[in-house]
PDB file of C-alpha atoms in Angstrom:
ATOM      1  CA  MET A   1     -12.776 162.561  -3.093  1.00 77.00           C
ATOM      2  CA  LYS A   2     -10.140 162.432  -0.199  1.00 93.00           C
ATOM      3  CA  THR A   3      -9.926 159.720   2.285  1.00 97.00           C
ATOM      4  CA  VAL A   4     -10.108 160.827   5.868  1.00 97.00           C
ATOM      5  CA  GLU A   5      -6.241 159.971   6.141  1.00 97.00           C
ATOM      6  CA  ASP A   6      -5.711 162.098   3.355  1.00 97.00           C
ATOM      7  CA  TYR A   7      -7.406 165.059   4.576  1.00 97.00           C
ATOM      8  CA  ILE A   8      -5.557 165.009   7.607  1.00 97.00           C
ATOM      9  CA  TYR A   9      -2.361 164.943   5.851  1.00 96.00           C
ATOM     10  CA  PHE A  10      -3.677 167.836   3.422  1.00 97.00           C
ATOM     11  CA  LEU A  11      -4.425 169.835   6.656  1.00 96.00           C
ATOM     12  CA  GLU A  12      -0.956 169.039   8.131  1.00 95.00           C
ATOM     13  CA  ASP A  13       0.732 170.179   4.982  1.00 96.00           C
ATOM     14  CA  LYS A  14      -1.344 173.455   5.472  1.00 94.00           C
ATOM     15  CA  GLY A  15       0.461 173.965   8.478  1.00 93.00           C
ATOM     16  CA  PHE A  16      -2.265 172.346  10.894  1.00 92.00           C
ATOM     17  CA  HIS A  17      -1.150 169.621  13.416  1.00 91.00           C
ATOM     18  CA  PHE A  18      -3.610 167.519  15.162  1.00 94.00           C
ATOM     19  CA  ALA A  19      -2.757 166.005  18.416  1.00 95.00           C
ATOM     20  CA  ASP A  20      -2.932 162.128  18.810  1.00 95.00           C
ATOM     21  CA  GLU A  21      -6.199 162.716  21.012  1.00 95.00           C
ATOM     22  CA  ALA A  22      -7.603 164.710  17.921  1.00 96.00           C
ATOM     23  CA  ILE A  23      -7.005 161.962  15.374  1.00 96.00           C
ATOM     24  CA  GLY A  24      -8.689 159.505  18.233  1.00 95.00           C
ATOM     25  CA  PHE A  25     -11.770 161.694  18.069  1.00 94.00           C
ATOM     26  CA  ILE A  26     -11.694 161.752  14.293  1.00 97.00           C
ATOM     27  CA  TYR A  27     -11.702 157.937  13.965  1.00 97.00           C
ATOM     28  CA  PHE A  28     -13.977 157.368  16.711  1.00 96.00           C
ATOM     29  CA  GLY A  29     -16.563 159.677  15.359  1.00 96.00           C
ATOM     30  CA  LYS A  30     -16.365 158.180  12.093  1.00 97.00           C
ATOM     31  CA  GLN A  31     -16.742 154.641  13.443  1.00 97.00           C
ATOM     32  CA  TYR A  32     -19.718 155.724  15.793  1.00 96.00           C
ATOM     33  CA  THR A  33     -21.721 157.568  13.230  1.00 96.00           C
ATOM     34  CA  ASN A  34     -20.714 155.211  10.343  1.00 96.00           C
ATOM     35  CA  ALA A  35     -20.304 158.407   8.394  1.00 97.00           C
ATOM     36  CA  PRO A  36     -18.789 158.284   5.079  1.00 97.00           C
ATOM     37  CA  ASP A  37     -15.089 160.187   4.543  1.00 98.00           C
ATOM     38  CA  TRP A  38     -16.431 163.076   2.632  1.00 97.00           C
ATOM     39  CA  LEU A  39     -18.684 163.847   5.642  1.00 97.00           C
ATOM     40  CA  VAL A  40     -16.211 163.280   8.201  1.00 98.00           C
ATOM     41  CA  ASN A  41     -13.969 165.749   6.353  1.00 98.00           C
ATOM     42  CA  VAL A  42     -16.571 168.238   5.868  1.00 97.00           C
ATOM     43  CA  CYS A  43     -17.259 168.323   9.866  1.00 97.00           C
ATOM     44  CA  ILE A  44     -13.423 168.631  10.344  1.00 97.00           C
ATOM     45  CA  GLU A  45     -13.503 171.471   8.329  1.00 95.00           C
ATOM     46  CA  MET A  46     -16.480 172.994   9.918  1.00 95.00           C
ATOM     47  CA  THR A  47     -14.996 172.403  13.376  1.00 96.00           C
ATOM     48  CA  LEU A  48     -12.050 173.952  12.642  1.00 95.00           C
ATOM     49  CA  LYS A  49     -13.916 177.019  11.181  1.00 92.00           C
ATOM     50  CA  ALA A  50     -16.158 177.500  14.026  1.00 93.00           C
ATOM     51  CA  GLN A  51     -13.956 176.764  16.750  1.00 92.00           C
ATOM     52  CA  LYS A  52     -10.799 178.051  15.590  1.00 91.00           C
ATOM     53  CA  GLN A  53      -9.139 174.732  16.605  1.00 92.00           C
ATOM     54  CA  PHE A  54     -10.105 171.281  16.832  1.00 95.00           C
ATOM     55  CA  ASP A  55     -12.353 170.466  19.558  1.00 95.00           C
ATOM     56  CA  GLY A  56     -13.285 166.705  19.933  1.00 94.00           C
ATOM     57  CA  SER A  57     -16.535 166.573  21.322  1.00 94.00           C
ATOM     58  CA  PHE A  58     -17.949 169.611  18.979  1.00 95.00           C
ATOM     59  CA  TYR A  59     -16.655 167.596  16.160  1.00 96.00           C
ATOM     60  CA  VAL A  60     -18.406 164.243  17.505  1.00 96.00           C
ATOM     61  CA  SER A  61     -21.613 166.121  18.105  1.00 94.00           C
ATOM     62  CA  LEU A  62     -21.495 167.996  14.719  1.00 95.00           C
ATOM     63  CA  LEU A  63     -21.033 164.567  12.751  1.00 96.00           C
ATOM     64  CA  GLU A  64     -23.758 162.883  14.944  1.00 95.00           C
ATOM     65  CA  SER A  65     -26.103 166.038  13.884  1.00 94.00           C
ATOM     66  CA  MET A  66     -25.213 165.472  10.380  1.00 96.00           C
ATOM     67  CA  THR A  67     -25.977 161.602  10.322  1.00 96.00           C
ATOM     68  CA  HIS A  68     -28.981 162.118  12.141  1.00 94.00           C
ATOM     69  CA  GLN A  69     -30.169 164.742   9.433  1.00 93.00           C
ATOM     70  CA  LYS A  70     -29.476 162.121   6.761  1.00 95.00           C
ATOM     71  CA  VAL A  71     -27.016 164.924   4.979  1.00 96.00           C
ATOM     72  CA  GLU A  72     -26.048 163.392   1.527  1.00 95.00           C
ATOM     73  CA  ASN A  73     -23.782 166.052   0.213  1.00 96.00           C
ATOM     74  CA  ARG A  74     -21.767 169.117   0.961  1.00 94.00           C
ATOM     75  CA  GLN A  75     -24.548 171.682   0.385  1.00 95.00           C
ATOM     76  CA  GLN A  76     -26.719 169.974   2.470  1.00 95.00           C
ATOM     77  CA  ALA A  77     -23.988 169.745   5.471  1.00 94.00           C
ATOM     78  CA  LEU A  78     -23.282 173.734   4.983  1.00 92.00           C
ATOM     79  CA  TYR A  79     -26.987 174.371   5.287  1.00 92.00           C
ATOM     80  CA  VAL A  80     -27.637 172.182   8.132  1.00 91.00           C
ATOM     81  CA  ALA A  81     -24.659 173.767  10.013  1.00 91.00           C
ATOM     82  CA  GLU A  82     -25.979 177.324   9.039  1.00 90.00           C
ATOM     83  CA  GLN A  83     -29.497 176.468  10.688  1.00 88.00           C
ATOM     84  CA  PHE A  84     -27.783 174.971  13.652  1.00 85.00           C
ATOM     85  CA  GLY A  85     -25.873 178.182  14.128  1.00 88.00           C
ATOM     86  CA  VAL A  86     -22.453 176.429  13.599  1.00 84.00           C
ATOM     87  CA  LEU A  87     -21.320 178.615  10.823  1.00 75.00           C
ATOM     88  CA  VAL A  88     -22.370 182.193  10.554  1.00 64.00           C
TER      89      VAL A  88
END
């Protein structure tokens, strides 16, 4: 399992660069929801896929929804995202 920091570096190595504001949103969301790293990473991925860029408010809202739904694994996260219409 990658830490959030490792995942951000991974994405940057793939050519996606985060602005300082985006990094701030990522860590704010993690702290605000007390979400584990794996869920933060999944929500970053979903945000990028759904928005085609990093949208901080979308990400925080998605992460908050996932924690409220008590998502416990990636498969559940994908299911919840589909139910919310995030991923088509």
